[in-house]
Short mmCIF file of C-alpha atoms in Angstrom, two decimals:
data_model
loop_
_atom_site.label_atom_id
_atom_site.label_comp_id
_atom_site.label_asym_id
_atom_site.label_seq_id
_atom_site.Cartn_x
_atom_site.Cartn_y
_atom_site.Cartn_z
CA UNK A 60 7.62 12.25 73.96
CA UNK A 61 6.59 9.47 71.60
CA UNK A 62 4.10 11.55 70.09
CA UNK A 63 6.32 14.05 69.44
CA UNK A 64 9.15 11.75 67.98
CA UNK A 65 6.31 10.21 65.76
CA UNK A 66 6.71 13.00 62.63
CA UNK A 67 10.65 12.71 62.94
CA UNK A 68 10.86 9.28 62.75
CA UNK A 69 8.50 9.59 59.56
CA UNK A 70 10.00 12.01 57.76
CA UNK A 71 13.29 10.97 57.30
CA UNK A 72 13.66 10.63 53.95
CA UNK A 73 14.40 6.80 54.03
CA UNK A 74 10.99 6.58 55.47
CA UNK A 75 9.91 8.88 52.55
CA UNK A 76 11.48 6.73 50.12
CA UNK A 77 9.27 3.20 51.60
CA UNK A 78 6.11 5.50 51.07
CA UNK A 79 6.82 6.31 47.88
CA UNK A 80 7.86 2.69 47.11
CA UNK A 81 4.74 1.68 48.14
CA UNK A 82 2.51 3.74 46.58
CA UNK A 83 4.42 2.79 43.62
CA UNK A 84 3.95 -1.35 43.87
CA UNK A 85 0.71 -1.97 42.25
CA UNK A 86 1.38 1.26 38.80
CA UNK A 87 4.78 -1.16 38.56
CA UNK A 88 2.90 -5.05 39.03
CA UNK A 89 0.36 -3.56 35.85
CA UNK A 90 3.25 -3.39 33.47
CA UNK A 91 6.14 -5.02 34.37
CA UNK A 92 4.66 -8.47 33.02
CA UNK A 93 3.65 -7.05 29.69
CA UNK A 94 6.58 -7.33 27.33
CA UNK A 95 6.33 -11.23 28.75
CA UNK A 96 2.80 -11.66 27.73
CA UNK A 97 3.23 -13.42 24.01
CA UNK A 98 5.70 -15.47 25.71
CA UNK A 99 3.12 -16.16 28.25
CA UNK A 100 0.08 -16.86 25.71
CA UNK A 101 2.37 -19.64 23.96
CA UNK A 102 3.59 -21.41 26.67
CA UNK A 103 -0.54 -21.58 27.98
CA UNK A 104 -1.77 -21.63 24.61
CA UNK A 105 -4.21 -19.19 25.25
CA UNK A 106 -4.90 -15.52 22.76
CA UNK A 107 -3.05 -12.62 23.69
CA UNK A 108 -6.93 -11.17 24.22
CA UNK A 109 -7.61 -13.71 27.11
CA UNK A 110 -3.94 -13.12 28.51
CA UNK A 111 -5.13 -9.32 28.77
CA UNK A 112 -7.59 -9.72 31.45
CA UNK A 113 -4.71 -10.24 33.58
CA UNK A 114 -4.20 -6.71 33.27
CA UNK A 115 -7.92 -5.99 33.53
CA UNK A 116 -8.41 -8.06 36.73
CA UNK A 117 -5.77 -6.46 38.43
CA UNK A 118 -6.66 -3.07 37.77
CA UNK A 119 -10.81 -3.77 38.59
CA UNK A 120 -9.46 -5.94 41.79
CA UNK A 121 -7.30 -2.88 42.73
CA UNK A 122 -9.62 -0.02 42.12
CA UNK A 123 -12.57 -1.53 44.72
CA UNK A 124 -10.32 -3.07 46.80
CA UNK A 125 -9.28 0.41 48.31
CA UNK A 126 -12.46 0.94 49.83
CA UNK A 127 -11.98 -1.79 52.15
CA UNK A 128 -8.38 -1.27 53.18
CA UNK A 129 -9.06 3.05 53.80
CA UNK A 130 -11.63 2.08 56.33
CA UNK A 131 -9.83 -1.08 57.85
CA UNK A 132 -6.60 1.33 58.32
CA UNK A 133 -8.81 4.24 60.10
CA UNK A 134 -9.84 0.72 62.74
CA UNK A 135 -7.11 -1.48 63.06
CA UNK A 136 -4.29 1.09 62.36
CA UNK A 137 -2.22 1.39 59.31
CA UNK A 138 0.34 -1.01 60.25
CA UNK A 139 -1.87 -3.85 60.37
CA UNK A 140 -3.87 -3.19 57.13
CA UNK A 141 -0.80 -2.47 54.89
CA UNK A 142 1.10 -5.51 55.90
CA UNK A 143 -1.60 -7.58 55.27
CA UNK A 144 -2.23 -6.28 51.70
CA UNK A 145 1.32 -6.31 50.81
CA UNK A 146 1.25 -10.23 52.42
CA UNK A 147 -1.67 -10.47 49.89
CA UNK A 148 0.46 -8.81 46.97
CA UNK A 149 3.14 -11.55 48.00
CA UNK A 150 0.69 -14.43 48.02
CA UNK A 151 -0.95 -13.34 44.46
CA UNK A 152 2.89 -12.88 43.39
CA UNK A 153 3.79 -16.53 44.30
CA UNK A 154 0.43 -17.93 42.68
CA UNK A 155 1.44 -16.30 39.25
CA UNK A 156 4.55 -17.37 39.91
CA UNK A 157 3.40 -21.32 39.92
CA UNK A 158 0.75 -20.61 37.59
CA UNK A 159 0.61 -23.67 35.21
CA UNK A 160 -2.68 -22.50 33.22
CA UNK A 161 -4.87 -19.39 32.96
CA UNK A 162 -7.30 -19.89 36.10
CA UNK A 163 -4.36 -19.58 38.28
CA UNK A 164 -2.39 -16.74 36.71
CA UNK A 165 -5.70 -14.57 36.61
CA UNK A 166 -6.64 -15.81 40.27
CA UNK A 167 -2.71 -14.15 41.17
CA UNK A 168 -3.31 -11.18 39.40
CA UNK A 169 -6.71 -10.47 41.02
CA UNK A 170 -5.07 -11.45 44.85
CA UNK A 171 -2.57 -9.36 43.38
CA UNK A 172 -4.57 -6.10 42.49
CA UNK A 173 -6.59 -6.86 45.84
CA UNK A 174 -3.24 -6.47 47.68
CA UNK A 175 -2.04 -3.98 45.75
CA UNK A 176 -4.74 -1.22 46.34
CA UNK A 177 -3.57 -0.86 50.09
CA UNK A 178 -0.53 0.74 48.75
CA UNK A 179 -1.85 4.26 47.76
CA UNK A 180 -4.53 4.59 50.04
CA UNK A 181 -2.42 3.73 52.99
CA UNK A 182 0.69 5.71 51.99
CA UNK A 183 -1.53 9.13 51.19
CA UNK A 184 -3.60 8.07 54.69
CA UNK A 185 0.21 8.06 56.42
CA UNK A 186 1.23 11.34 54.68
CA UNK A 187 -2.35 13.10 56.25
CA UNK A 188 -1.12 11.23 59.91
CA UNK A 189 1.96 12.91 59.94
CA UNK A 190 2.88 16.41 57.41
CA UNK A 191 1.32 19.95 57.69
CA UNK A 192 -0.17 20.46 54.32
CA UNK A 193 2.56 22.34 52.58
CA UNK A 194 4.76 19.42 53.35
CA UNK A 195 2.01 16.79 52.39
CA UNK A 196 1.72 18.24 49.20
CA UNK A 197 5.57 17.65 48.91
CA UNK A 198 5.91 14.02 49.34
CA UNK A 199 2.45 13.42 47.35
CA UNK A 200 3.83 14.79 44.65
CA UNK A 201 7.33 12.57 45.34
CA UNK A 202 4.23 10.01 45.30
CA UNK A 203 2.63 11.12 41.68
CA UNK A 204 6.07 11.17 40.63
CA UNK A 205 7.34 7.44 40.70
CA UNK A 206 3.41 6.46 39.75
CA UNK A 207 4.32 8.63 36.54
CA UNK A 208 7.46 6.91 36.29
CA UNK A 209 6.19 3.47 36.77
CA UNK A 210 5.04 2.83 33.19
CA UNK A 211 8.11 4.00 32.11
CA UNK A 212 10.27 2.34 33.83
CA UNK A 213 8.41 -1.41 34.50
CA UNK A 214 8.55 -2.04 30.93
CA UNK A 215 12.11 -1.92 30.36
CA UNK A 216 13.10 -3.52 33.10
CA UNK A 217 10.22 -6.39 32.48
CA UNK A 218 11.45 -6.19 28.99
CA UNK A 219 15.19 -7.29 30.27
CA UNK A 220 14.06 -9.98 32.46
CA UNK A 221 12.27 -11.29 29.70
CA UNK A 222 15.34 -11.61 27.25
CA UNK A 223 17.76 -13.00 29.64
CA UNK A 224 15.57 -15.11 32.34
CA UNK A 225 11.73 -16.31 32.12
CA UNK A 226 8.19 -14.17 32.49
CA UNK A 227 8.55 -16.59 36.35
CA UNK A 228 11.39 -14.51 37.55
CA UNK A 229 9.34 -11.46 37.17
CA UNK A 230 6.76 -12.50 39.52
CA UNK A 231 9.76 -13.41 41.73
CA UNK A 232 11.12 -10.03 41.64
CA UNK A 233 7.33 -8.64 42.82
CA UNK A 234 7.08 -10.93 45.81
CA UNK A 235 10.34 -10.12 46.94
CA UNK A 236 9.70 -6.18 46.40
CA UNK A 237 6.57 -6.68 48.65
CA UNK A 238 8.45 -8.30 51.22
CA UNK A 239 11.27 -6.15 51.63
CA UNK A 240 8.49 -3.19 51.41
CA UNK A 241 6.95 -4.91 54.44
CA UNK A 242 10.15 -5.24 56.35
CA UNK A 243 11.40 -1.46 55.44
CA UNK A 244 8.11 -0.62 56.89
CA UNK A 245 7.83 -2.25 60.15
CA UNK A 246 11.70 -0.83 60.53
CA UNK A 247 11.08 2.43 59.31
CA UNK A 248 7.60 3.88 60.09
CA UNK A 249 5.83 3.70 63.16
CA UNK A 250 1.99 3.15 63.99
CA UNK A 251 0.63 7.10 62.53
CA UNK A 252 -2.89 6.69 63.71
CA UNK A 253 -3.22 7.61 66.85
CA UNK A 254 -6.58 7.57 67.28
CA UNK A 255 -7.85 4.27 66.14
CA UNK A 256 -11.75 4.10 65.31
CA UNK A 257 -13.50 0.70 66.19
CA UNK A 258 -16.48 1.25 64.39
CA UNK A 259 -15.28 2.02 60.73
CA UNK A 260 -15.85 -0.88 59.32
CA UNK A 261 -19.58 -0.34 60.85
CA UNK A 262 -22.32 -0.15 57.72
CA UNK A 263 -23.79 2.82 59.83
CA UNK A 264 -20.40 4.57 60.44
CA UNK A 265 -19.02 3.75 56.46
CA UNK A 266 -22.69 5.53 55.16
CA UNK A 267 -21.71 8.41 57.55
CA UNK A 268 -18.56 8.75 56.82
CA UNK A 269 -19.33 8.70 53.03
CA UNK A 270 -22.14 11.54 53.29
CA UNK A 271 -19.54 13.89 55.36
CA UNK A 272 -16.97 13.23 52.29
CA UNK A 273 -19.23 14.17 49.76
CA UNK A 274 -21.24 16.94 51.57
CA UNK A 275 -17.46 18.52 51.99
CA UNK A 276 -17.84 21.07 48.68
CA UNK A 277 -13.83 21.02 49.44
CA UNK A 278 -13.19 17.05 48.86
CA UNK A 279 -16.46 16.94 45.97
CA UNK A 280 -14.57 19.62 44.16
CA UNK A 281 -11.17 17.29 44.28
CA UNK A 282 -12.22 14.20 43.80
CA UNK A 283 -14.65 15.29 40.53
CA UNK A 284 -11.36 17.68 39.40
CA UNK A 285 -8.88 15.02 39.76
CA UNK A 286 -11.34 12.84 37.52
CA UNK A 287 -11.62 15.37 34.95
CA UNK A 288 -7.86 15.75 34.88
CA UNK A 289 -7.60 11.95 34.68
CA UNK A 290 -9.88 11.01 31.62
CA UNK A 291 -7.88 13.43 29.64
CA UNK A 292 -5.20 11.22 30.59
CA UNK A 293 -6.53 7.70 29.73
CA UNK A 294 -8.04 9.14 26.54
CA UNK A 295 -4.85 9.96 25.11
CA UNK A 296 -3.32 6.59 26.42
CA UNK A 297 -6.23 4.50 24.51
CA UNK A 298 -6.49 6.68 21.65
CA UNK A 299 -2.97 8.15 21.02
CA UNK A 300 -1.33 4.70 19.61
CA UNK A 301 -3.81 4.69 16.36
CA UNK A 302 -3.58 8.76 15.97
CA UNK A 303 -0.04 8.76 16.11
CA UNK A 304 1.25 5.43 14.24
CA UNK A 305 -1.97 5.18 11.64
CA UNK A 306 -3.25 9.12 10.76
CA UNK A 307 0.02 10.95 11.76
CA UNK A 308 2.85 8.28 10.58
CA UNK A 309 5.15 7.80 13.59
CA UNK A 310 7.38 4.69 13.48
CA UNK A 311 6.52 2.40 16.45
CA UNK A 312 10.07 3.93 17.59
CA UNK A 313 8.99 7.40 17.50
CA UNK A 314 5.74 6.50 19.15
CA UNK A 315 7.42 4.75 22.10
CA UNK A 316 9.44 8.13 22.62
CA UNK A 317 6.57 10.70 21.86
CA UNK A 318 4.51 8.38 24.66
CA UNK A 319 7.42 8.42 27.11
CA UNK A 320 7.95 12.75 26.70
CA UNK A 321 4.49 13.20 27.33
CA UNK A 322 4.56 10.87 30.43
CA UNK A 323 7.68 12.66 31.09
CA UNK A 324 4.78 15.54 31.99
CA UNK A 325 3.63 14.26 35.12
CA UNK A 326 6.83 13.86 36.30
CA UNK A 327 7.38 17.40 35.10
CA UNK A 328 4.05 18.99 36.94
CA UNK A 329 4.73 16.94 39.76
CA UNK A 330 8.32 18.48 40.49
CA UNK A 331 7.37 22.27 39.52
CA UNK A 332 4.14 21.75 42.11
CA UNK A 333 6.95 20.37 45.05
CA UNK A 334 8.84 23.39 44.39
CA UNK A 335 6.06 25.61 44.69
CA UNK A 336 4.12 24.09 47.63
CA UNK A 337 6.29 26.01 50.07
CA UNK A 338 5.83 30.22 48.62
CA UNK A 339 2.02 29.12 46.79
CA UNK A 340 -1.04 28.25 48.72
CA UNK A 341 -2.53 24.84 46.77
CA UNK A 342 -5.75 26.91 45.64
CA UNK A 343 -2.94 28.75 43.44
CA UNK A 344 -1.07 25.53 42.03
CA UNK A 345 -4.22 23.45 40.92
CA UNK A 346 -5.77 26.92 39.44
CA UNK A 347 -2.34 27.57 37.43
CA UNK A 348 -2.27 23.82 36.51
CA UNK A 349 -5.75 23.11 35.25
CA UNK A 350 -5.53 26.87 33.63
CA UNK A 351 -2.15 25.51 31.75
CA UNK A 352 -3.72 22.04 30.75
CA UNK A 353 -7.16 24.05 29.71
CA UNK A 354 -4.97 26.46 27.57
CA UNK A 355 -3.11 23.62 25.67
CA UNK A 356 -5.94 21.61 24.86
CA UNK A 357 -7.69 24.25 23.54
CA UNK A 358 -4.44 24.63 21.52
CA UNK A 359 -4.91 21.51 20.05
CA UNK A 360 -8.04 20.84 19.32
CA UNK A 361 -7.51 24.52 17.32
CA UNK A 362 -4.94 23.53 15.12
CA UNK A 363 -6.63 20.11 14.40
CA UNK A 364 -10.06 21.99 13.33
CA UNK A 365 -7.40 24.06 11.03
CA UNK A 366 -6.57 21.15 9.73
CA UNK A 367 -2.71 21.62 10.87
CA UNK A 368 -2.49 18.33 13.09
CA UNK A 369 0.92 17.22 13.04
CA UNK A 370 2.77 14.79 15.61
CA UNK A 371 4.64 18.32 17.40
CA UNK A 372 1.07 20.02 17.12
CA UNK A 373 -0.39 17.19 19.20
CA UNK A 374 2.25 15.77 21.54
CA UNK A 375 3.81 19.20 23.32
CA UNK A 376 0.36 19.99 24.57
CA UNK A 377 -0.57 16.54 25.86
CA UNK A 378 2.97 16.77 27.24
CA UNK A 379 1.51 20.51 29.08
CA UNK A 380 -1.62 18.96 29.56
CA UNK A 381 -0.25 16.11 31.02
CA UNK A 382 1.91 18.57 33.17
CA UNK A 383 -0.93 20.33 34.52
CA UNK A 384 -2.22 16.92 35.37
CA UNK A 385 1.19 16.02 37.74
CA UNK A 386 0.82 19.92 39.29
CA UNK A 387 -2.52 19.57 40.39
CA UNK A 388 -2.77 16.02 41.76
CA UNK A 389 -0.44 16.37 44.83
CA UNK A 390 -1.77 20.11 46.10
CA UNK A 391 -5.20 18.87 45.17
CA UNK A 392 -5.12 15.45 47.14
CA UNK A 393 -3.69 17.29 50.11
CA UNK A 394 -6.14 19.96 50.44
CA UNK A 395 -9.17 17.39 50.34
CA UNK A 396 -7.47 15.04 52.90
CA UNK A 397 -6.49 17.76 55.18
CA UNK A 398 -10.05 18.15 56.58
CA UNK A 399 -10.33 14.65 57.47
CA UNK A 400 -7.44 13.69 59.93
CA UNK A 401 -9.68 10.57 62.18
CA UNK A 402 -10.76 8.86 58.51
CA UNK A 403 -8.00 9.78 56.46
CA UNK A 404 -7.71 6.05 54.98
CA UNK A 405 -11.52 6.02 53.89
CA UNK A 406 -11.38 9.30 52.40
CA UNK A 407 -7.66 8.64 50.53
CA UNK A 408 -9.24 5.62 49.36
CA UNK A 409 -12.56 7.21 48.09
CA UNK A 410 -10.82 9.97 46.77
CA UNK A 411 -8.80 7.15 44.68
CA UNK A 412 -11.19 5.14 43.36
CA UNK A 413 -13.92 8.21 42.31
CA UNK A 414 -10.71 9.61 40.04
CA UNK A 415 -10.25 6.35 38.38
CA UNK A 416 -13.98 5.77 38.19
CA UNK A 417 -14.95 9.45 36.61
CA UNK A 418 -11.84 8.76 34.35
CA UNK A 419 -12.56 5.33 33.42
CA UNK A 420 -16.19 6.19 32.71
CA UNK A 421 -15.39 8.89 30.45
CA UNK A 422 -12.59 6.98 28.76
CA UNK A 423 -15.12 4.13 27.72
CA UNK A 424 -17.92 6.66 26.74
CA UNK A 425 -15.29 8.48 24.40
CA UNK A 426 -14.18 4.95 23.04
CA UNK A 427 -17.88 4.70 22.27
CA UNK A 428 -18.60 6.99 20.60
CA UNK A 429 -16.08 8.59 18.26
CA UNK A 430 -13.43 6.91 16.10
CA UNK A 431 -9.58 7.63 16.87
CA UNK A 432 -8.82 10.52 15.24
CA UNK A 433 -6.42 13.75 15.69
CA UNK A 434 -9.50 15.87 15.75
CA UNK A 435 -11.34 13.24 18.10
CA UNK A 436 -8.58 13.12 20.13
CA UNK A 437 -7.96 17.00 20.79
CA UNK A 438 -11.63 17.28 21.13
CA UNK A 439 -12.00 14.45 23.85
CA UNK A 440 -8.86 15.88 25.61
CA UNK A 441 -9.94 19.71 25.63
CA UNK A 442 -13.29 18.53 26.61
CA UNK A 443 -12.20 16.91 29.66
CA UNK A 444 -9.60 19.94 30.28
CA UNK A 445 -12.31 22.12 29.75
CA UNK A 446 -14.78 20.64 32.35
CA UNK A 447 -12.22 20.72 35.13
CA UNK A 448 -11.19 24.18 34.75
CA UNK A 449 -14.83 25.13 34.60
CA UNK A 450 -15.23 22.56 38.00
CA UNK A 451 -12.54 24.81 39.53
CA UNK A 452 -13.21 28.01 38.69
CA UNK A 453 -16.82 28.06 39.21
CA UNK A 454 -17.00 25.71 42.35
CA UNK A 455 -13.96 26.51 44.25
CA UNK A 456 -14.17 26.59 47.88
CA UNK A 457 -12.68 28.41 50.33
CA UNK A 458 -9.92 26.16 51.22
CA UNK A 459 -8.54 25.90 47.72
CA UNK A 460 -8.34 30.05 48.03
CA UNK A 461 -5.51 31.84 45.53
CA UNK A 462 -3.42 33.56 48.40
CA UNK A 463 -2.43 32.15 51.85
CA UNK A 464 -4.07 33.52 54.31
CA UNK A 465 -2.26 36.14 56.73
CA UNK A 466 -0.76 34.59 59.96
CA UNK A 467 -3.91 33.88 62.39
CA UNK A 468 -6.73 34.06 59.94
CA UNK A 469 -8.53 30.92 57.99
CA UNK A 470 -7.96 27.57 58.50
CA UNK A 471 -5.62 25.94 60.81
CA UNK A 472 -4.21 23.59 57.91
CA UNK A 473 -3.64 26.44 55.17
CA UNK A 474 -1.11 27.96 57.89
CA UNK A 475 0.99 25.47 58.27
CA UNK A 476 -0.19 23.86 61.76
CA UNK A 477 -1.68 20.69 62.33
CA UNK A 478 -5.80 20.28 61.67
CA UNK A 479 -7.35 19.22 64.64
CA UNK A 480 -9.46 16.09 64.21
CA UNK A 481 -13.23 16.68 63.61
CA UNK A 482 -15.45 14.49 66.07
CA UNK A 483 -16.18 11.47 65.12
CA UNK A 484 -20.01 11.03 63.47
CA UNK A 485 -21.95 9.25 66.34
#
């Protein structure tokens, strides 16, 4: 009986709403602090270029430190290993929070960002525990959607607590976030894994488990897709400020609401792809979305060559490109987790950090070597659009198929039933 009450008790949707909180800590603790930041490099006399690694810290500390809590949630359960990286959020939080210099703000944000990257890996690791895939993709894309409206949101509300308190009370506000996260968790959501693995942590076990990942053509093809779809992303987030405000002559106003509609995409993608994860297989929905973000790209990137870049002619595709970004994320995450039920924390957490790594990689490269430009930027975004639809179209396996298959035939997962755990590499 507990087993079966386990998925009720889950997927309530207050228990929803914790996972999705959750996954949504660490996107929020990146920019909640920067409209606080000048105020921050006076009061330490410091540059507003050293104050920045506090945002480079975090985000380094949080993209490796997901490889260690994956694994450690497949061992010790994911109880365990999320409350102790939220209790390490907390501590980080209350170390900012006394900060009196730099060395101790940046040693915050890095036990901050350490903490932190337990959140997504542990939340997507919970949805694999406990949804058929349909449903999974459902409440990852609830997931991609409060990531996509973290930057939107943290910055306002950091921006308020700024005028009418101190930069302190926002680190306040984080610690107690992480703690009531912790307590809504332990209330809400019981132990998911079920089936524990002592040796995870094990260097022979982790080089296993990493060569079954990537020898899955299913989870390569994801995790190298995602990655594709990201680095469009973070090009037009590092490049679109200069394009925009310097070649195209937005106001800094008009720039702050051009950024926020084409955010507004991945909230966008993300809903469409929860409406559609219940009639469309998720080979469909990532083939439609990185067909849509290919097609807009190459839309751009056209009328810049023609020498008709405008701020319309570039910001309503990244806003489709950046919906085709939101669409594919939650059916593609699902479908590469799926076949990995016993190390579903490692392989959420390596799936993670290759899409950030891929993305960050190309990001740099592009920074590199071209100067901001509206035909630079069109050219680095179709690019990247263009290499993931190619990824997909050419590489696609059999589990990211275009029609569902007919009641009794493929996999177990792509009907709706639960995937039965694959034994354990010895």
């Amino acid at each position: 009986m507990a087993a079966a009450a386990l998925p009720s008790r889950v997927e309530r949707p207050a228990a929803t709403a914790v996972l999705v909180g959750i996954a949504a800590l660490a996107p929020i603790a990146v920019d909640v602090f920067l409209p606080s930041m000048p105020a921050m490099a006076r009061e330490f006399e410091t540059s507003t270029g050293t104050l920045s690694l506090a945002v480079t810290l975090f985000i380094v500390a949080f993209a490796g430190a997901q490889l260690f809590w994956g694994p450690l949630s497949d061992r010790a359960g994911r109880r365990p290993a999320l409350l102790s990286g939220l209790a390490l959020f907390v501590a980080g939080s209350l170390l900012c929070l006394a900060a009196n210099g730099i060395p101790l703000l940046l040693a915050g944000r890095v036990l901050q960002g350490l903490g932190g990257g337990a959140g997504p890996a542990i939340a997507n690791a919970v949805v694999i525990d406990t949804y058929r895939r349909e449903r999974a993709i459902g409440v990852l894309a609830l997931i991609t959607l409060s990531i996509a409206l973290a930057p939107m949101i943290a910055p306002v509300f950091g921006g308020l607590v700024q005028e009418y308190a101190t930069w302190r009370v926002v680190f306040v506000i984080q610690a107690g976030v992480g703690v009531l996260l912790a307590a809504a968790f332990v209330a809400l959501i019981p132990e998911t894994n079920r089936a524990p693995d002592p040796a995870a942590l094990q260097p022979s076990r982790l080089a296993a488990n990493y060569r079954r990942l990537f020898r899955s053509r299913t989870f390569a093809t994801a995790a190298v897709l995602m990655g594709l779809l990201f680095a469009g992303q973070l090009i037009f987030i590092s490049t679109s400020s200069f394009v925009l405000v310097d070649d195209l002559g937005a106001s800094p106003v008009v720039y702050g609401l051009s950024f926020g509609f084409v955010s507004f995409g991945i909230m966008a993608g993300a809903t469409i792809c929860r409406r559609l994860s219940r009639r469309w297989p998720p080979g469909r929905i990532v083939f439609v979305a990185a067909a849509m973000g290919w097609a807009a790209a190459l839309a751009m990137a056209a009328l810049a060559g023609a020498g008709l870049a405008s701020l319309p002619a570039t910001v309503l595709p990244a806003f489709i490109i950046l919906a085709g970004n939101g669409m594919a994320r939650p059916a593609a995450t699902a479908t590469a987790l799926a076949d990995f039920p016993e190390t579903a924390g490692l392989a959420s957490a390596v799936l993670g950090f290759t899409q950030m790594a891929i993305a960050s990689g190309c990001s740099i490269l592009f920074s590199a070597l071209v100067e901001p430009g509206p035909g630079t930027l069109a050219g680095g975004m179709a690019l990247a659009s263009t290499a993931a639809f190619a990824l997909f179209a050419l590489a696609r396996p059999p589990a990211f198929s275009l029609r569902r298959p007919a009641p009794g035939t493929g996999a177990a997962a792509a009907t709706g039933t639960p995937v039965p755990p694959s034994p354990r590499p010895r």
